[in-house]
PDB file of N, CA and C in Angstrom:
ATOM      1  N   MET A 770     102.867 123.155  96.447  1.00 44.00           N
ATOM      2  CA  MET A 770     101.435 122.380  97.451  1.00 44.00           C
ATOM      3  C   MET A 770     100.299 121.909  97.009  1.00 44.00           C
ATOM      4  N   ASN A 771      99.971 120.691  96.806  1.00 59.00           N
ATOM      5  CA  ASN A 771      98.887 120.189  96.539  1.00 59.00           C
ATOM      6  C   ASN A 771      97.553 120.330  97.186  1.00 59.00           C
ATOM      7  N   LYS A 772      96.546 120.895  96.270  1.00 78.00           N
ATOM      8  CA  LYS A 772      95.560 120.813  97.496  1.00 78.00           C
ATOM      9  C   LYS A 772      95.097 119.901  97.967  1.00 78.00           C
ATOM     10  N   PRO A 773      94.398 119.609  99.027  1.00 88.00           N
ATOM     11  CA  PRO A 773      93.476 118.228  99.982  1.00 88.00           C
ATOM     12  C   PRO A 773      92.145 118.020  98.765  1.00 88.00           C
ATOM     13  N   LEU A 774      92.276 116.163  98.744  1.00 90.00           N
ATOM     14  CA  LEU A 774      91.775 115.861  97.664  1.00 90.00           C
ATOM     15  C   LEU A 774      90.077 116.136  98.299  1.00 90.00           C
ATOM     16  N   ASN A 775      88.978 116.709  97.383  1.00 94.00           N
ATOM     17  CA  ASN A 775      87.875 117.215  97.466  1.00 94.00           C
ATOM     18  C   ASN A 775      86.960 115.676  97.048  1.00 94.00           C
ATOM     19  N   GLU A 776      86.891 115.102  98.354  1.00 95.00           N
ATOM     20  CA  GLU A 776      85.700 114.187  97.774  1.00 95.00           C
ATOM     21  C   GLU A 776      84.472 114.183  97.295  1.00 95.00           C
ATOM     22  N   GLU A 777      83.982 115.296  97.674  1.00 96.00           N
ATOM     23  CA  GLU A 777      82.634 115.673  96.676  1.00 96.00           C
ATOM     24  C   GLU A 777      82.600 115.846  95.424  1.00 96.00           C
ATOM     25  N   ASP A 778      82.997 116.614  95.051  1.00 97.00           N
ATOM     26  CA  ASP A 778      83.688 117.201  93.777  1.00 97.00           C
ATOM     27  C   ASP A 778      84.526 115.797  93.029  1.00 97.00           C
ATOM     28  N   MET A 779      85.178 114.923  93.662  1.00 97.00           N
ATOM     29  CA  MET A 779      85.547 113.556  92.993  1.00 97.00           C
ATOM     30  C   MET A 779      83.962 113.064  92.555  1.00 97.00           C
ATOM     31  N   LEU A 780      83.301 112.523  93.462  1.00 98.00           N
ATOM     32  CA  LEU A 780      82.182 111.947  93.691  1.00 98.00           C
ATOM     33  C   LEU A 780      81.021 112.714  92.482  1.00 98.00           C
ATOM     34  N   GLN A 781      81.085 113.926  92.087  1.00 98.00           N
ATOM     35  CA  GLN A 781      79.919 114.761  91.325  1.00 98.00           C
ATOM     36  C   GLN A 781      80.651 114.313  89.879  1.00 98.00           C
ATOM     37  N   PHE A 782      82.222 114.259  89.625  1.00 98.00           N
ATOM     38  CA  PHE A 782      82.994 113.872  88.772  1.00 98.00           C
ATOM     39  C   PHE A 782      82.399 113.189  88.042  1.00 98.00           C
ATOM     40  N   ILE A 783      82.967 111.749  89.100  1.00 98.00           N
ATOM     41  CA  ILE A 783      82.710 110.279  88.660  1.00 98.00           C
ATOM     42  C   ILE A 783      81.226 110.120  88.460  1.00 98.00           C
ATOM     43  N   THR A 784      79.796 110.808  89.130  1.00 98.00           N
ATOM     44  CA  THR A 784      78.732 110.382  88.605  1.00 98.00           C
ATOM     45  C   THR A 784      78.272 111.238  87.239  1.00 98.00           C
ATOM     46  N   GLU A 785      78.940 112.619  87.113  1.00 98.00           N
ATOM     47  CA  GLU A 785      78.777 113.263  85.694  1.00 98.00           C
ATOM     48  C   GLU A 785      79.021 112.194  84.498  1.00 98.00           C
ATOM     49  N   LYS A 786      80.354 111.467  84.609  1.00 98.00           N
ATOM     50  CA  LYS A 786      80.921 111.175  83.475  1.00 98.00           C
ATOM     51  C   LYS A 786      80.465 109.491  83.321  1.00 98.00           C
ATOM     52  N   THR A 787      80.072 109.008  84.344  1.00 98.00           N
ATOM     53  CA  THR A 787      79.489 107.537  84.698  1.00 98.00           C
ATOM     54  C   THR A 787      77.963 107.422  84.273  1.00 98.00           C
ATOM     55  N   LYS A 788      77.413 108.106  85.067  1.00 97.00           N
ATOM     56  CA  LYS A 788      75.939 108.517  85.300  1.00 97.00           C
ATOM     57  C   LYS A 788      75.465 107.274  86.356  1.00 97.00           C
ATOM     58  N   ALA A 789      76.016 106.834  87.159  1.00 97.00           N
ATOM     59  CA  ALA A 789      75.890 105.614  88.213  1.00 97.00           C
ATOM     60  C   ALA A 789      75.277 106.131  89.143  1.00 97.00           C
ATOM     61  N   ASP A 790      74.155 105.689  90.241  1.00 98.00           N
ATOM     62  CA  ASP A 790      74.162 106.095  91.328  1.00 98.00           C
ATOM     63  C   ASP A 790      75.391 106.602  91.955  1.00 98.00           C
ATOM     64  N   PRO A 791      75.232 107.698  92.607  1.00 98.00           N
ATOM     65  CA  PRO A 791      75.962 107.825  93.897  1.00 98.00           C
ATOM     66  C   PRO A 791      76.401 106.937  95.093  1.00 98.00           C
ATOM     67  N   LYS A 792      75.270 106.576  95.136  1.00 98.00           N
ATOM     68  CA  LYS A 792      75.379 105.717  96.774  1.00 98.00           C
ATOM     69  C   LYS A 792      76.281 104.687  96.474  1.00 98.00           C
ATOM     70  N   GLN A 793      75.984 104.332  95.243  1.00 98.00           N
ATOM     71  CA  GLN A 793      76.979 102.871  94.234  1.00 98.00           C
ATOM     72  C   GLN A 793      78.436 102.826  94.508  1.00 98.00           C
ATOM     73  N   ILE A 794      78.711 104.416  93.820  1.00 98.00           N
ATOM     74  CA  ILE A 794      80.077 104.699  93.600  1.00 98.00           C
ATOM     75  C   ILE A 794      81.115 105.231  94.802  1.00 98.00           C
ATOM     76  N   GLN A 795      79.684 105.788  95.832  1.00 98.00           N
ATOM     77  CA  GLN A 795      80.835 105.763  97.127  1.00 98.00           C
ATOM     78  C   GLN A 795      80.677 104.381  97.493  1.00 98.00           C
ATOM     79  N   LEU A 796      80.182 103.283  97.787  1.00 98.00           N
ATOM     80  CA  LEU A 796      80.670 102.152  98.204  1.00 98.00           C
ATOM     81  C   LEU A 796      82.025 101.584  97.169  1.00 98.00           C
ATOM     82  N   VAL A 797      81.861 101.452  95.715  1.00 98.00           N
ATOM     83  CA  VAL A 797      82.482 101.046  95.010  1.00 98.00           C
ATOM     84  C   VAL A 797      84.304 101.779  95.588  1.00 98.00           C
ATOM     85  N   LEU A 798      83.884 103.654  95.759  1.00 98.00           N
ATOM     86  CA  LEU A 798      85.375 103.786  96.424  1.00 98.00           C
ATOM     87  C   LEU A 798      85.613 103.420  97.635  1.00 98.00           C
ATOM     88  N   LYS A 799      84.736 103.321  98.683  1.00 97.00           N
ATOM     89  CA  LYS A 799      84.538 102.737  99.914  1.00 97.00           C
ATOM     90  C   LYS A 799      85.297 101.313 100.081  1.00 97.00           C
ATOM     91  N   TYR A 800      84.554 100.246  99.024  1.00 98.00           N
ATOM     92  CA  TYR A 800      85.630  99.503  99.441  1.00 98.00           C
ATOM     93  C   TYR A 800      87.090  99.051  98.546  1.00 98.00           C
ATOM     94  N   GLU A 801      87.149 100.068  97.499  1.00 96.00           N
ATOM     95  CA  GLU A 801      88.662 100.464  96.882  1.00 96.00           C
ATOM     96  C   GLU A 801      89.529 100.501  97.768  1.00 96.00           C
ATOM     97  N   LYS A 802      89.259 101.456  98.456  1.00 95.00           N
ATOM     98  CA  LYS A 802      89.792 102.110 100.005  1.00 95.00           C
ATOM     99  C   LYS A 802      90.514 101.093 100.865  1.00 95.00           C
ATOM    100  N   ALA A 803      89.749 100.341 101.516  1.00 95.00           N
ATOM    101  CA  ALA A 803      89.538  99.639 102.165  1.00 95.00           C
ATOM    102  C   ALA A 803      91.046  98.377 101.756  1.00 95.00           C
ATOM    103  N   TYR A 804      90.650  98.057 100.126  1.00 95.00           N
ATOM    104  CA  TYR A 804      91.211  97.186  99.983  1.00 95.00           C
ATOM    105  C   TYR A 804      92.822  97.404  99.564  1.00 95.00           C
ATOM    106  N   ILE A 805      92.881  98.632  99.140  1.00 91.00           N
ATOM    107  CA  ILE A 805      94.405  99.481  99.002  1.00 91.00           C
ATOM    108  C   ILE A 805      95.195  99.412 100.489  1.00 91.00           C
ATOM    109  N   THR A 806      94.227  99.832 101.245  1.00 89.00           N
ATOM    110  CA  THR A 806      94.731  99.734 102.776  1.00 89.00           C
ATOM    111  C   THR A 806      95.104  98.329 103.195  1.00 89.00           C
ATOM    112  N   LYS A 807      94.474  97.451 103.177  1.00 89.00           N
ATOM    113  CA  LYS A 807      94.949  96.062 103.559  1.00 89.00           C
ATOM    114  C   LYS A 807      95.988  95.743 102.884  1.00 89.00           C
ATOM    115  N   ALA A 808      96.055  95.900 101.553  1.00 87.00           N
ATOM    116  CA  ALA A 808      97.028  95.444 100.702  1.00 87.00           C
ATOM    117  C   ALA A 808      98.213  96.248 101.255  1.00 87.00           C
ATOM    118  N   GLU A 809      98.305  97.330 101.309  1.00 79.00           N
ATOM    119  CA  GLU A 809      99.741  98.309 101.827  1.00 79.00           C
ATOM    120  C   GLU A 809     100.186  98.032 103.335  1.00 79.00           C
ATOM    121  N   GLN A 810      99.271  97.797 103.728  1.00 78.00           N
ATOM    122  CA  GLN A 810      99.829  97.330 104.975  1.00 78.00           C
ATOM    123  C   GLN A 810     100.461  95.271 105.133  1.00 78.00           C
ATOM    124  N   SER A 811      99.791  94.865 104.130  1.00 76.00           N
ATOM    125  CA  SER A 811     100.436  93.510 103.970  1.00 76.00           C
ATOM    126  C   SER A 811     101.903  93.602 103.788  1.00 76.00           C
ATOM    127  N   SER A 812     102.166  94.119 102.310  1.00 69.00           N
ATOM    128  CA  SER A 812     102.949  94.771 102.263  1.00 69.00           C
ATOM    129  C   SER A 812     104.833  95.778 102.529  1.00 69.00           C
ATOM    130  N   LYS A 813     103.793  96.410 103.558  1.00 70.00           N
ATOM    131  CA  LYS A 813     104.636  97.477 104.698  1.00 70.00           C
ATOM    132  C   LYS A 813     104.737  98.316 103.820  1.00 70.00           C
ATOM    133  N   GLY A 814     104.014  99.045 103.012  1.00 66.00           N
ATOM    134  CA  GLY A 814     104.321 100.300 102.194  1.00 66.00           C
ATOM    135  C   GLY A 814     103.393 100.324 101.020  1.00 66.00           C
ATOM    136  N   GLN A 815     104.197 100.785  99.701  1.00 71.00           N
ATOM    137  CA  GLN A 815     103.638 100.867  98.801  1.00 71.00           C
ATOM    138  C   GLN A 815     102.914  99.268  97.953  1.00 71.00           C
ATOM    139  N   ALA A 816     101.511  99.281  97.851  1.00 72.00           N
ATOM    140  CA  ALA A 816     101.459  97.841  96.900  1.00 72.00           C
ATOM    141  C   ALA A 816     101.224  97.487  95.601  1.00 72.00           C
ATOM    142  N   ASP A 817     101.100  96.773  94.857  1.00 80.00           N
ATOM    143  CA  ASP A 817     100.836  96.745  93.273  1.00 80.00           C
ATOM    144  C   ASP A 817      99.705  96.104  93.046  1.00 80.00           C
ATOM    145  N   ILE A 818      98.337  96.679  92.770  1.00 86.00           N
ATOM    146  CA  ILE A 818      97.021  96.157  92.879  1.00 86.00           C
ATOM    147  C   ILE A 818      96.887  95.870  91.606  1.00 86.00           C
ATOM    148  N   ASP A 819      96.304  94.557  91.511  1.00 92.00           N
ATOM    149  CA  ASP A 819      96.371  94.132  90.194  1.00 92.00           C
ATOM    150  C   ASP A 819      94.442  94.440  90.112  1.00 92.00           C
ATOM    151  N   ILE A 820      93.864  95.258  89.208  1.00 94.00           N
ATOM    152  CA  ILE A 820      92.809  96.006  88.920  1.00 94.00           C
ATOM    153  C   ILE A 820      91.750  94.781  88.925  1.00 94.00           C
ATOM    154  N   ASP A 821      91.880  93.639  88.476  1.00 96.00           N
ATOM    155  CA  ASP A 821      91.349  92.368  88.131  1.00 96.00           C
ATOM    156  C   ASP A 821      90.698  91.757  89.299  1.00 96.00           C
ATOM    157  N   ASP A 822      91.417  91.857  90.272  1.00 96.00           N
ATOM    158  CA  ASP A 822      91.496  91.014  91.483  1.00 96.00           C
ATOM    159  C   ASP A 822      90.448  92.453  92.384  1.00 96.00           C
ATOM    160  N   LEU A 823      91.307  94.009  92.037  1.00 97.00           N
ATOM    161  CA  LEU A 823      89.793  94.690  93.221  1.00 97.00           C
ATOM    162  C   LEU A 823      88.666  94.986  92.519  1.00 97.00           C
ATOM    163  N   ILE A 824      88.516  94.560  91.322  1.00 98.00           N
ATOM    164  CA  ILE A 824      87.198  94.648  90.799  1.00 98.00           C
ATOM    165  C   ILE A 824      86.437  93.713  91.269  1.00 98.00           C
ATOM    166  N   ASP A 825      87.087  91.968  91.591  1.00 97.00           N
ATOM    167  CA  ASP A 825      86.250  91.309  91.971  1.00 97.00           C
ATOM    168  C   ASP A 825      85.773  91.110  93.042  1.00 97.00           C
ATOM    169  N   HIS A 826      86.845  92.140  94.101  1.00 97.00           N
ATOM    170  CA  HIS A 826      86.847  92.027  95.381  1.00 97.00           C
ATOM    171  C   HIS A 826      85.174  93.025  95.962  1.00 97.00           C
ATOM    172  N   ILE A 827      85.324  93.934  95.031  1.00 98.00           N
ATOM    173  CA  ILE A 827      84.530  95.274  94.895  1.00 98.00           C
ATOM    174  C   ILE A 827      82.877  94.153  94.965  1.00 98.00           C
ATOM    175  N   LEU A 828      83.210  93.519  94.000  1.00 98.00           N
ATOM    176  CA  LEU A 828      81.652  92.895  93.375  1.00 98.00           C
ATOM    177  C   LEU A 828      81.199  91.722  93.992  1.00 98.00           C
ATOM    178  N   SER A 829      82.477  91.461  95.113  1.00 98.00           N
ATOM    179  CA  SER A 829      82.004  90.135  95.739  1.00 98.00           C
ATOM    180  C   SER A 829      81.220  90.758  97.192  1.00 98.00           C
ATOM    181  N   ARG A 830      81.037  92.595  97.421  1.00 97.00           N
ATOM    182  CA  ARG A 830      80.240  93.070  98.191  1.00 97.00           C
ATOM    183  C   ARG A 830      78.866  92.705  98.112  1.00 97.00           C
ATOM    184  N   PRO A 831      78.080  92.367  98.771  1.00 97.00           N
ATOM    185  CA  PRO A 831      76.752  91.942  98.554  1.00 97.00           C
ATOM    186  C   PRO A 831      75.933  93.164  98.775  1.00 97.00           C
ATOM    187  N   ASP A 832      76.136  94.508  98.831  1.00 98.00           N
ATOM    188  CA  ASP A 832      75.316  95.914  99.008  1.00 98.00           C
ATOM    189  C   ASP A 832      75.955  96.824  97.830  1.00 98.00           C
ATOM    190  N   VAL A 833      76.968  95.826  96.769  1.00 97.00           N
ATOM    191  CA  VAL A 833      77.386  96.712  95.549  1.00 97.00           C
ATOM    192  C   VAL A 833      76.555  95.872  94.482  1.00 97.00           C
ATOM    193  N   LEU A 834      75.534  96.698  94.011  1.00 97.00           N
ATOM    194  CA  LEU A 834      74.608  96.192  92.730  1.00 97.00           C
ATOM    195  C   LEU A 834      74.860  96.529  91.090  1.00 97.00           C
ATOM    196  N   LEU A 835      76.514  96.736  90.907  1.00 98.00           N
ATOM    197  CA  LEU A 835      76.805  97.408  89.643  1.00 98.00           C
ATOM    198  C   LEU A 835      77.403  95.837  88.966  1.00 98.00           C
ATOM    199  N   THR A 836      77.176  96.106  87.579  1.00 98.00           N
ATOM    200  CA  THR A 836      78.197  95.159  86.857  1.00 98.00           C
ATOM    201  C   THR A 836      79.594  95.731  86.790  1.00 98.00           C
ATOM    202  N   GLU A 837      79.959  94.254  86.608  1.00 98.00           N
ATOM    203  CA  GLU A 837      81.877  94.467  86.358  1.00 98.00           C
ATOM    204  C   GLU A 837      82.086  95.438  85.730  1.00 98.00           C
ATOM    205  N   LEU A 838      81.363  96.081  84.571  1.00 98.00           N
ATOM    206  CA  LEU A 838      81.739  97.318  83.593  1.00 98.00           C
ATOM    207  C   LEU A 838      82.058  98.300  84.228  1.00 98.00           C
ATOM    208  N   ALA A 839      80.611  98.711  84.920  1.00 98.00           N
ATOM    209  CA  ALA A 839      80.094  99.628  85.769  1.00 98.00           C
ATOM    210  C   ALA A 839      81.182  99.935  86.762  1.00 98.00           C
ATOM    211  N   VAL A 840      81.696  99.327  87.679  1.00 98.00           N
ATOM    212  CA  VAL A 840      82.759  99.240  88.662  1.00 98.00           C
ATOM    213  C   VAL A 840      84.132  99.478  87.932  1.00 98.00           C
ATOM    214  N   ASP A 841      84.503  99.053  86.642  1.00 98.00           N
ATOM    215  CA  ASP A 841      85.398  99.116  86.175  1.00 98.00           C
ATOM    216  C   ASP A 841      85.764 100.308  85.707  1.00 98.00           C
ATOM    217  N   THR A 842      84.733 101.263  85.259  1.00 98.00           N
ATOM    218  CA  THR A 842      84.548 102.495  84.566  1.00 98.00           C
ATOM    219  C   THR A 842      84.205 103.700  85.474  1.00 98.00           C
ATOM    220  N   ILE A 843      83.698 103.207  86.755  1.00 98.00           N
ATOM    221  CA  ILE A 843      84.061 104.262  88.050  1.00 98.00           C
ATOM    222  C   ILE A 843      85.583 104.227  88.503  1.00 98.00           C
ATOM    223  N   LEU A 844      86.204 103.326  88.447  1.00 97.00           N
ATOM    224  CA  LEU A 844      87.658 103.316  88.907  1.00 97.00           C
ATOM    225  C   LEU A 844      88.653 103.723  87.879  1.00 97.00           C
ATOM    226  N   GLU A 845      88.511 103.933  86.465  1.00 97.00           N
ATOM    227  CA  GLU A 845      88.863 104.504  85.812  1.00 97.00           C
ATOM    228  C   GLU A 845      88.808 106.099  85.714  1.00 97.00           C
ATOM    229  N   VAL A 846      87.369 106.662  85.766  1.00 98.00           N
ATOM    230  CA  VAL A 846      87.095 107.782  86.005  1.00 98.00           C
ATOM    231  C   VAL A 846      87.569 108.230  87.535  1.00 98.00           C
ATOM    232  N   GLU A 847      87.682 107.936  88.561  1.00 97.00           N
ATOM    233  CA  GLU A 847      88.171 107.521  89.499  1.00 97.00           C
ATOM    234  C   GLU A 847      90.017 108.579  89.152  1.00 97.00           C
ATOM    235  N   MET A 848      90.343 107.534  88.440  1.00 94.00           N
ATOM    236  CA  MET A 848      91.906 107.952  88.040  1.00 94.00           C
ATOM    237  C   MET A 848      92.253 109.027  87.151  1.00 94.00           C
ATOM    238  N   ASP A 849      91.046 109.171  86.171  1.00 96.00           N
ATOM    239  CA  ASP A 849      91.012 110.117  85.198  1.00 96.00           C
ATOM    240  C   ASP A 849      91.333 111.502  86.411  1.00 96.00           C
ATOM    241  N   TYR A 850      90.077 111.716  87.433  1.00 96.00           N
ATOM    242  CA  TYR A 850      89.715 112.820  88.079  1.00 96.00           C
ATOM    243  C   TYR A 850      91.306 113.005  89.135  1.00 96.00           C
ATOM    244  N   LEU A 851      91.864 111.839  89.723  1.00 94.00           N
ATOM    245  CA  LEU A 851      93.006 111.923  90.486  1.00 94.00           C
ATOM    246  C   LEU A 851      94.280 112.237  89.706  1.00 94.00           C
ATOM    247  N   MET A 852      94.274 112.034  88.605  1.00 93.00           N
ATOM    248  CA  MET A 852      95.672 112.081  87.870  1.00 93.00           C
ATOM    249  C   MET A 852      95.130 113.663  87.439  1.00 93.00           C
ATOM    250  N   LYS A 853      93.909 114.451  86.832  1.00 94.00           N
ATOM    251  CA  LYS A 853      94.059 115.476  86.438  1.00 94.00           C
ATOM    252  C   LYS A 853      94.198 116.333  87.547  1.00 94.00           C
ATOM    253  N   ASN A 854      93.941 116.219  88.849  1.00 92.00           N
ATOM    254  CA  ASN A 854      94.125 116.995  89.686  1.00 92.00           C
ATOM    255  C   ASN A 854      95.315 116.822  90.461  1.00 92.00           C
ATOM    256  N   GLY A 855      96.463 116.040  89.985  1.00 90.00           N
ATOM    257  CA  GLY A 855      97.500 115.931  90.650  1.00 90.00           C
ATOM    258  C   GLY A 855      97.692 114.737  91.733  1.00 90.00           C
ATOM    259  N   PHE A 856      96.896 114.124  92.205  1.00 87.00           N
ATOM    260  CA  PHE A 856      96.815 113.396  92.911  1.00 87.00           C
ATOM    261  C   PHE A 856      97.406 111.588  92.698  1.00 87.00           C
ATOM    262  N   ALA A 857      97.606 111.391  91.169  1.00 80.00           N
ATOM    263  CA  ALA A 857      98.489 110.131  91.095  1.00 80.00           C
ATOM    264  C   ALA A 857      98.555 110.095  89.669  1.00 80.00           C
ATOM    265  N   GLY A 858      99.204 109.013  89.561  1.00 71.00           N
ATOM    266  CA  GLY A 858      99.624 108.887  88.522  1.00 71.00           C
ATOM    267  C   GLY A 858     100.222 107.751  88.141  1.00 71.00           C
ATOM    268  N   TYR A 859     100.564 107.138  86.898  1.00 66.00           N
ATOM    269  CA  TYR A 859     100.712 105.740  86.157  1.00 66.00           C
ATOM    270  C   TYR A 859     102.637 105.267  86.751  1.00 66.00           C
ATOM    271  N   ILE A 860     102.966 104.684  87.387  1.00 64.00           N
ATOM    272  CA  ILE A 860     104.467 104.142  87.206  1.00 64.00           C
ATOM    273  C   ILE A 860     104.326 103.015  85.923  1.00 64.00           C
ATOM    274  N   ASP A 861     105.782 103.621  84.936  1.00 55.00           N
ATOM    275  CA  ASP A 861     106.329 102.782  84.064  1.00 55.00           C
ATOM    276  C   ASP A 861     106.550 101.779  84.157  1.00 55.00           C
TER     277      ASP A 861
END
Protein backbone atom coordinates (compact mmCIF):
# COMPACT_ATOMS: atom_id res chain seq x y z
CA MET A 1 0.00 0.00 0.00
CA ASN A 2 1.36 3.39 -0.98
CA LYS A 3 1.72 6.07 1.62
CA PRO A 4 -0.07 9.36 0.88
CA LEU A 5 1.85 12.10 -0.90
CA ASN A 6 3.51 14.41 1.62
CA GLU A 7 3.45 17.77 -0.15
CA GLU A 8 5.61 19.44 2.51
CA ASP A 9 8.28 16.80 2.08
CA MET A 10 8.09 17.14 -1.70
CA LEU A 11 8.39 20.93 -1.47
CA GLN A 12 11.42 20.60 0.79
CA PHE A 13 13.00 18.07 -1.61
CA ILE A 14 12.46 20.37 -4.61
CA THR A 15 13.73 23.41 -2.71
CA GLU A 16 16.91 21.61 -1.67
CA LYS A 17 17.60 20.34 -5.19
CA THR A 18 16.75 23.54 -7.11
CA LYS A 19 17.52 26.30 -4.57
CA ALA A 20 14.43 28.09 -5.93
CA ASP A 21 12.10 30.23 -3.81
CA PRO A 22 9.60 27.86 -2.11
CA LYS A 23 6.74 30.27 -2.88
CA GLN A 24 7.60 30.15 -6.59
CA ILE A 25 7.86 26.36 -6.46
CA GLN A 26 4.39 26.22 -4.89
CA LEU A 27 3.04 28.41 -7.71
CA VAL A 28 4.61 26.17 -10.36
CA LEU A 29 3.08 23.09 -8.73
CA LYS A 30 -0.31 24.78 -8.36
CA TYR A 31 -0.45 25.80 -12.03
CA GLU A 32 0.84 22.40 -13.12
CA LYS A 33 -1.90 20.64 -11.17
CA ALA A 34 -4.61 22.90 -12.61
CA TYR A 35 -3.30 22.39 -16.15
CA ILE A 36 -3.21 18.60 -15.81
CA THR A 37 -6.65 18.47 -14.19
CA LYS A 38 -8.13 20.52 -17.02
CA ALA A 39 -6.43 18.34 -19.65
CA GLU A 40 -7.70 15.15 -17.97
CA GLN A 41 -11.25 16.52 -17.81
CA SER A 42 -11.09 17.44 -21.49
CA SER A 43 -9.95 13.95 -22.45
CA LYS A 44 -12.21 12.16 -19.94
CA GLY A 45 -9.37 10.36 -18.22
CA GLN A 46 -5.62 10.29 -18.60
CA ALA A 47 -4.17 13.05 -20.72
CA ASP A 48 -0.92 13.09 -22.67
CA ILE A 49 0.77 16.28 -21.43
CA ASP A 50 3.38 18.01 -23.59
CA ILE A 51 6.02 19.36 -21.20
CA ASP A 52 6.77 22.37 -23.43
CA ASP A 53 3.09 23.36 -23.46
CA LEU A 54 2.92 22.93 -19.70
CA ILE A 55 6.02 25.10 -19.16
CA ASP A 56 4.64 27.78 -21.50
CA HIS A 57 1.36 27.74 -19.58
CA ILE A 58 3.14 28.13 -16.23
CA LEU A 59 5.38 30.92 -17.54
CA SER A 60 2.32 32.79 -18.86
CA ARG A 61 1.02 33.24 -15.30
CA PRO A 62 1.85 36.79 -14.16
CA ASP A 63 2.90 35.79 -10.64
CA VAL A 64 5.50 33.24 -11.79
CA LEU A 65 8.85 35.03 -11.71
CA LEU A 66 11.08 32.18 -12.86
CA THR A 67 12.96 31.41 -16.06
CA GLU A 68 11.97 28.63 -18.41
CA LEU A 69 14.96 26.60 -17.24
CA ALA A 70 13.97 27.04 -13.58
CA VAL A 71 10.40 25.88 -14.23
CA ASP A 72 11.65 22.89 -16.24
CA THR A 73 14.08 21.98 -13.46
CA ILE A 74 11.35 22.19 -10.80
CA LEU A 75 9.10 19.89 -12.85
CA GLU A 76 11.95 17.41 -13.41
CA VAL A 77 12.86 17.33 -9.72
CA GLU A 78 9.18 16.91 -8.83
CA MET A 79 9.03 13.89 -11.15
CA ASP A 80 12.20 12.51 -9.56
CA TYR A 81 10.56 12.80 -6.15
CA LEU A 82 7.32 11.20 -7.34
CA MET A 83 9.15 8.30 -9.01
CA LYS A 84 11.47 7.78 -6.03
CA ASN A 85 8.44 7.50 -3.75
CA GLY A 86 6.34 5.33 -6.05
CA PHE A 87 3.75 7.92 -7.08
CA ALA A 88 4.65 8.17 -10.77
CA GLY A 89 6.55 6.59 -13.60
CA TYR A 90 7.15 7.05 -17.27
CA ILE A 91 5.08 5.23 -19.88
CA ASP A 92 7.10 3.63 -22.67
